[in-house]
Coordinates of C-alpha atoms in Angstrom, one line a residue:
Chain A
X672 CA 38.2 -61.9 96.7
X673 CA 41.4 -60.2 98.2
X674 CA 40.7 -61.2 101.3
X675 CA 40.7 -64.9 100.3
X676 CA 44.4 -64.1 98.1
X677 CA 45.4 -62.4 102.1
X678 CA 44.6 -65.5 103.4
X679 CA 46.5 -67.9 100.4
X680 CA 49.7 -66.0 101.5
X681 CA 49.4 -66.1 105.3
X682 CA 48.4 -69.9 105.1
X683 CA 51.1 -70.5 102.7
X684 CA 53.9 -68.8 105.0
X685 CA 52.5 -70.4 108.2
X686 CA 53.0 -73.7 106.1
X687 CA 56.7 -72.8 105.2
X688 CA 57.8 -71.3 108.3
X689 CA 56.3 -74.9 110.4
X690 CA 58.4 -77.0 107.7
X691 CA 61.7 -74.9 108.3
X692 CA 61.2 -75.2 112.0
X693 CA 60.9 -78.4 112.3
X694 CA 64.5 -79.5 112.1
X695 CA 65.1 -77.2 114.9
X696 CA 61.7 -78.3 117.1
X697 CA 63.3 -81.9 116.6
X698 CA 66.5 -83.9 116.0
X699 CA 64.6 -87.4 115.6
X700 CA 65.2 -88.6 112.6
X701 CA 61.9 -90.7 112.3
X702 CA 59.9 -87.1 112.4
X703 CA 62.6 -85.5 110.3
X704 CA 62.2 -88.2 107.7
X705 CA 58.1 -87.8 107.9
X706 CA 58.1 -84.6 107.3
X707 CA 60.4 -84.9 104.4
X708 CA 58.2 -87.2 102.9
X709 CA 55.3 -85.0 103.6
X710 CA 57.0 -82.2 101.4
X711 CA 58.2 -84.4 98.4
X712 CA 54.2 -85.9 98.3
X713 CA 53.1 -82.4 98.9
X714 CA 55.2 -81.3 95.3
X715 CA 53.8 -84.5 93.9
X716 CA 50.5 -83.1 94.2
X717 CA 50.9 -79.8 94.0
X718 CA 52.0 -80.8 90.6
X719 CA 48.8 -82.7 90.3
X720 CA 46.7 -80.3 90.9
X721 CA 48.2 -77.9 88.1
X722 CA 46.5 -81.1 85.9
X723 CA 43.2 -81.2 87.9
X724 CA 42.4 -78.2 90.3
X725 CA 43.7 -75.7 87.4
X726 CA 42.9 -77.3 84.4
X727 CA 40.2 -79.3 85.1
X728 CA 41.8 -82.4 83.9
X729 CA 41.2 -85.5 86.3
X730 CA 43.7 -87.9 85.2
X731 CA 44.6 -91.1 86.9
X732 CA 47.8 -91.8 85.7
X733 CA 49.9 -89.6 87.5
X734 CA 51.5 -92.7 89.1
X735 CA 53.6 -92.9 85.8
X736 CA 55.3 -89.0 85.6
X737 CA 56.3 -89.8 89.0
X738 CA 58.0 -93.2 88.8
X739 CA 59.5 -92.4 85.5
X740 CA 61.0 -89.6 87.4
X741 CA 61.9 -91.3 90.0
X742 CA 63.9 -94.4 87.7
X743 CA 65.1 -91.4 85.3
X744 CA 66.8 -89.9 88.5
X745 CA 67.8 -93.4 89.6
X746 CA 69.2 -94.5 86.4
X747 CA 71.2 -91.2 85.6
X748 CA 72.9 -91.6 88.9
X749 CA 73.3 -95.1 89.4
X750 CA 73.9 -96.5 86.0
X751 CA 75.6 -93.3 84.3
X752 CA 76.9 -92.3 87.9
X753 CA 76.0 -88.6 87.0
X754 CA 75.4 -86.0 90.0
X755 CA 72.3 -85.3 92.0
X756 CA 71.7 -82.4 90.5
X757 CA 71.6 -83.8 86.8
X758 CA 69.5 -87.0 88.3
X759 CA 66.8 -84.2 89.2
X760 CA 66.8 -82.6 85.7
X761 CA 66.4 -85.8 83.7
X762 CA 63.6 -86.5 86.1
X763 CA 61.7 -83.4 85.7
X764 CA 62.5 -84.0 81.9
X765 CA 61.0 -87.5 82.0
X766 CA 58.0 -86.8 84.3
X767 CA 57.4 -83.9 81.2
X768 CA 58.0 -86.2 78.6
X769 CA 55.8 -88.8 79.8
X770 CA 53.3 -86.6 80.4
X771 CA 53.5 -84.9 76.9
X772 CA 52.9 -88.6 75.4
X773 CA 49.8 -89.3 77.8
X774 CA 48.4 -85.8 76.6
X775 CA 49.3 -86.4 73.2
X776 CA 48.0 -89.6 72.6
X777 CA 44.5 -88.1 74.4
X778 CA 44.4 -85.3 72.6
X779 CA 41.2 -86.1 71.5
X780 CA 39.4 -87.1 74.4
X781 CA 37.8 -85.4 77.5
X782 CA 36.3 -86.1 80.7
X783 CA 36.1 -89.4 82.0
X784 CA 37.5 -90.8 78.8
X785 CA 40.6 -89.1 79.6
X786 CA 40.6 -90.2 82.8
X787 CA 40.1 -93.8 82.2
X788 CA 42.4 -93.4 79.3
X789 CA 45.1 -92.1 81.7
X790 CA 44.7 -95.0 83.7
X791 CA 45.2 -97.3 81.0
X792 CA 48.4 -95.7 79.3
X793 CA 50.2 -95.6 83.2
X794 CA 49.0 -99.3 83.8
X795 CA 50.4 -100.5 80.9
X796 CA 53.8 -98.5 81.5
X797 CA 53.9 -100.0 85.0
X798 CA 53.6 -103.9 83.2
X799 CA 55.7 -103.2 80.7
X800 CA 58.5 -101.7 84.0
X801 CA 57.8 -104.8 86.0
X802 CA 58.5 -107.4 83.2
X803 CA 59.7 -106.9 80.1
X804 CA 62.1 -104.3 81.5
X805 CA 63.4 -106.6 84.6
X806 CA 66.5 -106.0 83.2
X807 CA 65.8 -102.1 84.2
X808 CA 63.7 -101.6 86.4
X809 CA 65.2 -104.0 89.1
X810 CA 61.3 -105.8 88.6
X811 CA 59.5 -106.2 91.7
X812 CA 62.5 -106.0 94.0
X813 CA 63.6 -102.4 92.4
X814 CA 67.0 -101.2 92.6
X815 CA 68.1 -100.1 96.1
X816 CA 70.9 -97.6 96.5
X817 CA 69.4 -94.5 95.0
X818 CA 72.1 -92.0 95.6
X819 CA 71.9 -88.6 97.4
X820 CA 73.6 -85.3 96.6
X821 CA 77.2 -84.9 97.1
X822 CA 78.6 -81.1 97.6
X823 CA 80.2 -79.1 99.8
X824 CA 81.5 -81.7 101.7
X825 CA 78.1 -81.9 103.2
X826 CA 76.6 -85.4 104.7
X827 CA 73.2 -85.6 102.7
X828 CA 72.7 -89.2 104.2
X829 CA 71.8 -87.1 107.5
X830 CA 68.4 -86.7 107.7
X831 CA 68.5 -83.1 108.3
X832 CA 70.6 -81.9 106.4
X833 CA 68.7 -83.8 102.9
X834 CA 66.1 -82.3 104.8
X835 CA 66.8 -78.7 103.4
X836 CA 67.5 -79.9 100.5
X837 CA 64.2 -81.0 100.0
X838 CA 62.8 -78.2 101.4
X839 CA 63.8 -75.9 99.1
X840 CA 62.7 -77.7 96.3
X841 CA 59.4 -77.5 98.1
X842 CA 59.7 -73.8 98.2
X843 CA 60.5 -73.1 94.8
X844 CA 57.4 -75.9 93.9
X845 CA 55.1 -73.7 95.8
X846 CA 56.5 -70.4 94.4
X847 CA 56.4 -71.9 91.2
X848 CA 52.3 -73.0 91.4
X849 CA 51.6 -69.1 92.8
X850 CA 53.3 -67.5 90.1
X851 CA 51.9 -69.8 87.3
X852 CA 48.3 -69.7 88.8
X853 CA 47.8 -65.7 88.5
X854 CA 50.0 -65.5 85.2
X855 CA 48.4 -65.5 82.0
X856 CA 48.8 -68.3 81.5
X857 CA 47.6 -69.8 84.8
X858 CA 44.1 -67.6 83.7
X859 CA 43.6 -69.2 80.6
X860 CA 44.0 -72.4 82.0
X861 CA 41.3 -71.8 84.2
X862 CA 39.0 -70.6 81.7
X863 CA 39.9 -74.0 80.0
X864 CA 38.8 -76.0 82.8
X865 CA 35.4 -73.6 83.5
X866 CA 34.7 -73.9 79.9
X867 CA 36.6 -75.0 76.9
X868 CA 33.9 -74.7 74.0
X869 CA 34.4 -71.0 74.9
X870 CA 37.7 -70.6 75.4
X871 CA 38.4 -72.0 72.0
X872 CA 35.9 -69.9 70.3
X873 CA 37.7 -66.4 72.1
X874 CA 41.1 -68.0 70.6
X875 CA 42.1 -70.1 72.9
X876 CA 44.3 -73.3 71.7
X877 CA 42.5 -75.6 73.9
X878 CA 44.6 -78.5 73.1
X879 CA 47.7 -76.9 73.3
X880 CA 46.9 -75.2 76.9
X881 CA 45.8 -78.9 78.1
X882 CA 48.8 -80.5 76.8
X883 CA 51.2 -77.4 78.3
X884 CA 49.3 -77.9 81.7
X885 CA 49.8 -81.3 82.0
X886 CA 53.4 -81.5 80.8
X887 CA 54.0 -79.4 83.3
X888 CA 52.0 -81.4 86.0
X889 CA 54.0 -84.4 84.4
X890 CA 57.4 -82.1 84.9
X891 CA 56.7 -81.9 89.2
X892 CA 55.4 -85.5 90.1
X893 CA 58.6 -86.6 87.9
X894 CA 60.9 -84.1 90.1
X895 CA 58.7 -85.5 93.4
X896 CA 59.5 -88.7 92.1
X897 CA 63.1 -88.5 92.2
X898 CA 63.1 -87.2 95.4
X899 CA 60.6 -90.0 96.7
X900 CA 63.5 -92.4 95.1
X901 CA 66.0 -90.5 96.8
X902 CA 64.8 -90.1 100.1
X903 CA 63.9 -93.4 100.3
X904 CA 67.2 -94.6 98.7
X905 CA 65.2 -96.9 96.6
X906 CA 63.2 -96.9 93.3
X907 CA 60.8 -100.0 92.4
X908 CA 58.3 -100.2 90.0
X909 CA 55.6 -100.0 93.0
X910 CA 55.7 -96.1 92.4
X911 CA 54.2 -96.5 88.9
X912 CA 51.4 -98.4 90.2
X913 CA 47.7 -97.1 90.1
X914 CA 47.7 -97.2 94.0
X915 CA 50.1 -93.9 93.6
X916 CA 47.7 -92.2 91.2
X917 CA 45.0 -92.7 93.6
X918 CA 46.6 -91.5 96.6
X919 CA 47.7 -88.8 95.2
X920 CA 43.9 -87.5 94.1
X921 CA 42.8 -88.3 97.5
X922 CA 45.2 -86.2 98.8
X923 CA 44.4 -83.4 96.5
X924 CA 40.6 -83.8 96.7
X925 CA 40.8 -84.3 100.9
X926 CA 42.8 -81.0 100.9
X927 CA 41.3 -79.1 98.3
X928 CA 42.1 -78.6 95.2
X929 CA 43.0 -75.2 93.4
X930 CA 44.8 -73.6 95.9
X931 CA 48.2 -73.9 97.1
X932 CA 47.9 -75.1 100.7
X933 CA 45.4 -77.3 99.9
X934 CA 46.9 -80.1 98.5
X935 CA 49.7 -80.0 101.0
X936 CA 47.1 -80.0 103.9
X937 CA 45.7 -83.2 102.3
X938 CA 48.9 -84.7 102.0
X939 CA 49.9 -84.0 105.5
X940 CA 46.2 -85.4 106.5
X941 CA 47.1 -88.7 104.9
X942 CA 50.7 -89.0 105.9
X943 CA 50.0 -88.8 109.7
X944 CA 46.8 -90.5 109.7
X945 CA 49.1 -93.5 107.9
X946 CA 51.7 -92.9 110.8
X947 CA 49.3 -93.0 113.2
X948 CA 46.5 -95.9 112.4
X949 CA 49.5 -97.9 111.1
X950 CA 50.4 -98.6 114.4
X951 CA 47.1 -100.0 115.6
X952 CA 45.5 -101.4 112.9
X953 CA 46.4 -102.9 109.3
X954 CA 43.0 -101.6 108.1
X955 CA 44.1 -97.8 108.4
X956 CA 43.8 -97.8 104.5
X957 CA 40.0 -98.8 105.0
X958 CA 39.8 -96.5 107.9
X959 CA 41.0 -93.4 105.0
X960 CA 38.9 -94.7 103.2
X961 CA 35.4 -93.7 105.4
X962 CA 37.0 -90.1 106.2
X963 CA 38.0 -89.6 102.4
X964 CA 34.1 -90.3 102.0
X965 CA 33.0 -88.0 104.9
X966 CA 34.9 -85.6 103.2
X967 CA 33.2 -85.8 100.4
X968 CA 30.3 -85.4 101.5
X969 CA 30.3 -82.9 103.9
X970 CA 33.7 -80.8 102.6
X971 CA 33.2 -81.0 99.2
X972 CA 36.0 -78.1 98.9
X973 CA 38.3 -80.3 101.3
X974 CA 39.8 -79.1 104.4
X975 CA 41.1 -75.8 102.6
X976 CA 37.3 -74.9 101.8
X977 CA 36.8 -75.2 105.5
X978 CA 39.4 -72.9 106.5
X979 CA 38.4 -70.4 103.9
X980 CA 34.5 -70.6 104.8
X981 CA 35.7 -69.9 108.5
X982 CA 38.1 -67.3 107.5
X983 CA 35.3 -65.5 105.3
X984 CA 33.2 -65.4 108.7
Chain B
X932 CA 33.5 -60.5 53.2
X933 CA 32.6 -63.4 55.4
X934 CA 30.3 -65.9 53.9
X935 CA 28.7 -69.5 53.7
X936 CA 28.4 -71.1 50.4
X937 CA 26.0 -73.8 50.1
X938 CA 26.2 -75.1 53.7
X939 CA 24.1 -78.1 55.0
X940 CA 25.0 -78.3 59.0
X941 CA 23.9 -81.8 60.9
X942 CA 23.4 -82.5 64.3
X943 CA 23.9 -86.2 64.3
X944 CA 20.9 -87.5 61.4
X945 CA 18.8 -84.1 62.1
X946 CA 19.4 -81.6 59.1
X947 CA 19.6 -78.1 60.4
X948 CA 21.0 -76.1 57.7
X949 CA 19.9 -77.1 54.3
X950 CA 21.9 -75.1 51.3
X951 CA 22.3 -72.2 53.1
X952 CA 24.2 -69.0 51.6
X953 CA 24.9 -66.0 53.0
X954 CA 27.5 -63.4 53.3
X955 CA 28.2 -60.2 55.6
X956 CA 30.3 -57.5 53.9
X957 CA 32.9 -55.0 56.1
X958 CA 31.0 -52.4 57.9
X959 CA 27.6 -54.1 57.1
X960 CA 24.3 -54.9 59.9
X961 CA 23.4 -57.8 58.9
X962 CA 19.8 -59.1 61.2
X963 CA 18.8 -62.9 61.1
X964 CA 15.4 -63.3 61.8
X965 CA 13.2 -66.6 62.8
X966 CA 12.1 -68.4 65.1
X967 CA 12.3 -70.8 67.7
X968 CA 14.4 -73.9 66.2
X969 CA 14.8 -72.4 63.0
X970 CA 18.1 -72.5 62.7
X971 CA 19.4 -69.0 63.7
X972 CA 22.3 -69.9 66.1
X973 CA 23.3 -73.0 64.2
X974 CA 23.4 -70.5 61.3
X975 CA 25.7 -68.1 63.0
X976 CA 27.8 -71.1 64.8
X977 CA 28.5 -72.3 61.4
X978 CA 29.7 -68.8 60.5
X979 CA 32.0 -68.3 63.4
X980 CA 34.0 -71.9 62.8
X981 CA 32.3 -73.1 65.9
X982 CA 30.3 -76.0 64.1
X983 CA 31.9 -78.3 61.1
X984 CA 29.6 -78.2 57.9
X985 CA 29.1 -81.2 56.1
X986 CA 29.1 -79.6 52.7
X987 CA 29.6 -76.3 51.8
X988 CA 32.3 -74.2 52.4
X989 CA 32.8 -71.0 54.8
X990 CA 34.9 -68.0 53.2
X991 CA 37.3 -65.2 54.7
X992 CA 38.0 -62.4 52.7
X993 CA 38.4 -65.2 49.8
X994 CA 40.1 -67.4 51.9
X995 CA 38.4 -71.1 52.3
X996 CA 38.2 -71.0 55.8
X997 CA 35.6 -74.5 56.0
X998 CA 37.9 -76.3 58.3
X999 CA 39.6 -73.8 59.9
X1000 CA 40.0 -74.5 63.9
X1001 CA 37.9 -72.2 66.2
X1002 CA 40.6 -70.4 67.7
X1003 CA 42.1 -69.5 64.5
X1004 CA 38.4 -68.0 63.1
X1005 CA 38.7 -65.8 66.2
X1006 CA 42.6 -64.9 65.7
X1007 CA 41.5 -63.7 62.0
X1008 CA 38.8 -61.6 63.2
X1009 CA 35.4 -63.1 63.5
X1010 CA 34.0 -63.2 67.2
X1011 CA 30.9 -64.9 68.4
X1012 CA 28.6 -64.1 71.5
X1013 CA 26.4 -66.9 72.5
X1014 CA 23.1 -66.4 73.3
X1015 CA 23.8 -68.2 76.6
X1016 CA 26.7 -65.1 77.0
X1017 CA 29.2 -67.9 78.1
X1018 CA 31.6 -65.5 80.2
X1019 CA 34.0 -67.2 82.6
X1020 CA 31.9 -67.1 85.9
X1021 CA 34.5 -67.9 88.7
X1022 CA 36.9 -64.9 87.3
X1023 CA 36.1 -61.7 87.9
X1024 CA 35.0 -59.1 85.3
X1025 CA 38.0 -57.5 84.9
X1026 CA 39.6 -61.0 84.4
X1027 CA 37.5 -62.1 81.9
X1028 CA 38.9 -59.5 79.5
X1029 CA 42.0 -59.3 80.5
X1030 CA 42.1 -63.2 79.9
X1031 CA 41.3 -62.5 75.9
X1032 CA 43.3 -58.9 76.0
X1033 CA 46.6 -60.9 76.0
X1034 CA 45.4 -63.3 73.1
X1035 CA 44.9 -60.9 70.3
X1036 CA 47.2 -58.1 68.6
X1037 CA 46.5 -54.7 70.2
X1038 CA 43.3 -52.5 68.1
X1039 CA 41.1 -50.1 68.8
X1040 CA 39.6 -51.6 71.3
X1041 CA 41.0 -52.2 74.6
X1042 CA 39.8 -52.3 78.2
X1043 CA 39.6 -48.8 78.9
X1044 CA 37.8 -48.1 75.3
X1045 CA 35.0 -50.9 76.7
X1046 CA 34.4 -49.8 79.5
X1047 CA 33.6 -46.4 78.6
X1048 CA 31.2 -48.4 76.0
X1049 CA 29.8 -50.2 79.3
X1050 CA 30.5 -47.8 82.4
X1051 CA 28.1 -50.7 84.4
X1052 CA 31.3 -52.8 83.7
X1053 CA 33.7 -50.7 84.6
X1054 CA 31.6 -49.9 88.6
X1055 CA 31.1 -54.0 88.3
X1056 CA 34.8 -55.0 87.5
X1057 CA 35.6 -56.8 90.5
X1058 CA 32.5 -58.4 90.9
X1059 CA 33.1 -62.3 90.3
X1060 CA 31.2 -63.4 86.8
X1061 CA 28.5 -65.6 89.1
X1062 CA 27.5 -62.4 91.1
X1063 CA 26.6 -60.4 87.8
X1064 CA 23.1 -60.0 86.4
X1065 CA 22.1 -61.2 82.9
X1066 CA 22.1 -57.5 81.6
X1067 CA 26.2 -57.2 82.9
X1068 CA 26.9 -60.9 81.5
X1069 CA 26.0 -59.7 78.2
X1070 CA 27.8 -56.5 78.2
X1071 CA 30.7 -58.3 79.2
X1072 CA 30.2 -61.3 76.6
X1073 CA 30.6 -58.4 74.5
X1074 CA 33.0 -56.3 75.6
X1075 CA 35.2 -59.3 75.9
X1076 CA 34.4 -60.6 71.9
X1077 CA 35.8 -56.5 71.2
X1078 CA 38.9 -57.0 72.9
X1079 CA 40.1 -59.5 70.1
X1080 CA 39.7 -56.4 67.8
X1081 CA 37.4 -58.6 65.7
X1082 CA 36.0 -57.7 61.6
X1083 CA 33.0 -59.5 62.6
X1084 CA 31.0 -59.3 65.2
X1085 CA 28.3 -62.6 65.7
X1086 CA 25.7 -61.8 68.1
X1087 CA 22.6 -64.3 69.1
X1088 CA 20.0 -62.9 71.0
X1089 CA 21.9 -60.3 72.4
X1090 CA 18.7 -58.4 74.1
X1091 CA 16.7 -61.6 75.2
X1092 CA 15.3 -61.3 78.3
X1093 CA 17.1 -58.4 79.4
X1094 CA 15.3 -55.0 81.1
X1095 CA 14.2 -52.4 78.5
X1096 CA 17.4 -50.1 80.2
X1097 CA 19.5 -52.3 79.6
X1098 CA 18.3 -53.3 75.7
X1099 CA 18.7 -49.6 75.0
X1100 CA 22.5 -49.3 76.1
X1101 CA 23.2 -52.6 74.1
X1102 CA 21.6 -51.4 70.8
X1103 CA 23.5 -47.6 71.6
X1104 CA 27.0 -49.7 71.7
X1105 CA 26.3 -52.5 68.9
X1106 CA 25.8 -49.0 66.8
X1107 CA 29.3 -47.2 68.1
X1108 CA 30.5 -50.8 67.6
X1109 CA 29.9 -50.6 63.9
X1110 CA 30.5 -46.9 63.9
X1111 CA 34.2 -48.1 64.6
X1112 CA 34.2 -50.2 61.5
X1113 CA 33.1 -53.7 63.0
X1114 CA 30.6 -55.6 60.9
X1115 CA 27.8 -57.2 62.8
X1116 CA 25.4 -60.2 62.3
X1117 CA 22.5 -59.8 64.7
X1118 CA 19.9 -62.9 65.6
X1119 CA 16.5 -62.2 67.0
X1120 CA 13.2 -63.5 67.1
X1121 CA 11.2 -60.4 65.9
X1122 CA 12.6 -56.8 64.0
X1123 CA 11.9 -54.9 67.2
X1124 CA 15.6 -54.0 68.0
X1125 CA 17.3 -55.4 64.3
X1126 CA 15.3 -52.5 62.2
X1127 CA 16.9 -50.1 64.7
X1128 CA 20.0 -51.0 63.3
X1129 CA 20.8 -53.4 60.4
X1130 CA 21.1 -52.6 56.9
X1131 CA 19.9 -55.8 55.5
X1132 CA 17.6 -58.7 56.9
X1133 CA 16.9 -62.4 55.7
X1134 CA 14.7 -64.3 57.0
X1135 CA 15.4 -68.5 58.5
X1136 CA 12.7 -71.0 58.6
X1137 CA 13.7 -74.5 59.1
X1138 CA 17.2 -74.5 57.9
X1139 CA 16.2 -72.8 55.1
X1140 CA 16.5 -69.0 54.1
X1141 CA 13.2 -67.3 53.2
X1142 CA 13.5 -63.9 52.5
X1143 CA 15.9 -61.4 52.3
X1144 CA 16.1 -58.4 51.6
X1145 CA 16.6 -53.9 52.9
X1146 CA 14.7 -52.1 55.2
X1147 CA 12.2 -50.5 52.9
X1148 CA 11.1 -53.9 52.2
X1149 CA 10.3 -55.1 55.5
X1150 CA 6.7 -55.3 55.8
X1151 CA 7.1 -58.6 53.5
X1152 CA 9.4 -60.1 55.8
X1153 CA 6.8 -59.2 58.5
X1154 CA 3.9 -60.7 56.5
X1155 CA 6.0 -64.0 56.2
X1156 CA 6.9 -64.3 59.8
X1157 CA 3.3 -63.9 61.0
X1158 CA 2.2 -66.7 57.8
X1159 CA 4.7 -68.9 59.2
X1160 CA 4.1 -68.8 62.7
X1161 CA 0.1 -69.2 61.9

């Protein structure tokens, strides 16, 4: 069991130390950029995976914290021309918020009824974004021009330097998973997810730790969002769309969920692979596809179970 | 005093409490004796708040507690231990109870206290729940329940299929348990390890209570059990 934590933090700081060295391996902006979006994906579903690998709560509307996020940011800084820094709190607080409402409102369902129910409530936000709210949402041609910080007389439209800037909300994302996974709290959500009927007769609030942990899931894809929107200098109602609640659980389930470099592996997996069959074929999602179900099948604990059977020999 | 008045429990159409009433007093051993299907665990569910009773109510101390929430029955004092123990397998001993330590106002009890109750537990306390045998799982099913400092202790089955070793250092700490002012309701099959222990004994037969009645009366009880198993 310790050797497995020994193993979290070494893989963990290997994983931050190749992220900050990266600027300084490369000055290509193209790389610099992947990366980037490598981290703000990775805090997407390392939020995620506070829902599903900690909890136990498969949800497929995560596509909705995250673009509501992602238009919260966008709106507070384009439309009430507030700073950065207040675009990223009014997305965390809208990712939460959403979240709250999706748990709320399936507060009295489980399993794949919450699931599908998840679904449902995100579709129907992502309608509602692309037509009735035109007016808002920019409708299918979004609203380009998503701002970047401005401070210190620094040049945040440089791809490095918004490059730290995402990193270290990477690093507090991570530092914030660790510490929440071996509090008390993180231990009851995990008795949650092994077994709820129990947990509630020891005196657990089930609902109330569900609702917490997703909230809080909600809180991260909303700040990946923003940064997504940010990054890419563009927010459009595509990112509420169930595509992006499915990527992200093949991300999470590829790496492997409930642990901390999981989910990042996975995203990193799917990133490049999309960099690289891109290129040479259209099908590359197809291609994902067949090595998402060999994954399955054959690394049920995704790559991160892997590592961690081979570091146990 | 934690009682049932009256209760009739369901399981979809299937009636599998009809009228029942019962009660366990502070300090009291209360065994529950029947067999197979009779009812037992449905009968001690319904006392912990972990099964909704279609009529009747379920009392605290006074208090109508019918439709208090689980979690709440637990905060005020009245712990169950399954008969399928239940503990948290993929945390480790020690993390199992310090998982319910945190929940409930500190008592009596506390992790030191239980595992001088269970030295196995304390030499096993790493050990991950999976990796522990059926005799450990139910002393730390147990030991966990005592960590909420509960008034009432529900236990179902809490010898079943366990080594005769082991039986005898669960009977030695359900007595200290009581000893220590906790009030237990005990479910078994048969009165081998109950008349070791409880001061009063009813017996359940198809939802219904039979008999019920002290110690000194036993051999009635005993006479019953055999007619209705015949």
């Amino acid at each position: 069991m310790r050797q497995v934590k020994h193993s979290e933090v070494l893989t963990v700081g290997v994983l931050v130390l190749l992220f900050a060295a990266a600027p300084f391996v490369t000055g290509d902006e193209g790389w610099l950029y992947l990366a980037a979006l490598i981290m703000t994906w990775s805090i997407f579903a390392l939020g995620y995976d506070i829902s599903f690998g900690l909890t136990g709560l498969l949800s497929f509307g995560h596509a909705a914290f995250f673009g509501m996020g992602a238009y919260a940011a966008s709106w507070a800084m384009l439309s009430a021309g507030l700073p950065f820094s207040v675009g990223i709190v009014a997305a965390i607080g809208a990712g939460g918020l959403s979240a709250l409402v999706f748990g709320f409102v399936g507060r009295r369902v489980s399993g794949l009824y919450f699931s599908l129910m998840t679904l449902m409530l995100a579709e129907l936000i992502s309608i509602v974004m692309t037509t009735r709210l035109r007016h808002l949402s920019g409708g299918v041609d979004g609203l380009p021009g998503v701002p970047r910080p401005q401070a210190f007389g620094i040049d945040f439209f440089n791809a490095a330097n918004f490059y730290w800037v995402i990193f270290a909300l990477f690093c507090l994302t991570l530092a914030f998973c660790a510490v929440l996974k071996s509090s008390p709290l993180g231990q009851a959500l995990r008795g949650v997810r092994q077994n709820a009927v129990r947990s509630e007769q020891v005196g657990f609030n089930v609902g109330a730790l569900r609702l917490t942990a997703l909230t809080l899931s909600g809180c991260l894809s909303g700040l990946a969002g923003a940064l997504l929107a940010s990054l890419m200098m563009y927010v459009s109602p595509q990112l509420l769309g169930w595509k992006m609640s499915g990527d992200v659980v093949i991300m999470t389930l590829l790496g492997g969920s409930g642990t901390p470099v999981g989910p990042v592996i996975g995203v990193t997996l799917v990133e490049l692979l999309r960099e690289g069959l891109s290129a040479t074929t259209e099908h590359w999602y197809g291609l994902l596809g067949v090595i998402f179900i060999l994954c399955t099948i054959y690394l049920p604990e995704g790559v991160a179970g892997l590592g961690r059977k081979l570091w146990r020999r | 005093m934690l009682e049932l008045r009256d209760v009739d429990v369901f399981y979809g159409k299937a009636q599998a409490l009809h009228g029942i009433s019962f009660s366990v007093a502070p300090g009291d051993i209360v065994a529950l004796i029947g067999r197979n299907g009779a009812g037992k665990s449905t009968l001690l569910r319904a006392l912990a708040g972990a099964h909704g009773l279609t009529r009747g109510e379920r009392r605290l101390d006074g208090d109508i507690i019918t439709r208090l929430p689980s979690y709440l029955c637990s905060r005020r004092g009245i712990a169950l231990v399954p008969e399928d123990r239940q503990i948290f397998s993929s945390l480790t001993a020690e993390e199992n109870l310090r998982l319910v330590e945190v929940l409930h106002p500190a008592g009596y009890w506390t992790r030191e206290r239980v595992y001088r109750l269970f030295p196995r537990l304390a030499e096993r306390r790493k050990a991950n729940g999976i990796s522990l045998s059926g005799g450990e799982q139910q002393m730390l099913a147990i030991a966990r329940s005592l960590l909420a400092n509960p008034h009432y202790l529900l236990l179902d089955e809490p010898t079943e299929g366990l080594a005769p070793i082991i039986v005898d250092a669960i009977i030695a700490a359900i007595s200290e348990i009581n000893q220590q002012g906790t009030a237990v309701v005990l479910v078994e099959q048969n009165f081998k390890v109950p008349q070791l222990l409880a001061n009063y004994f009813h017996l359940i037969d198809s939802g219904r209570l039979t008999w019920s009645g002290p110690p000194d009366r036993l051999d009635e009880a005993r006479d019953l059990l055999i007619v209705g198993r015949s």
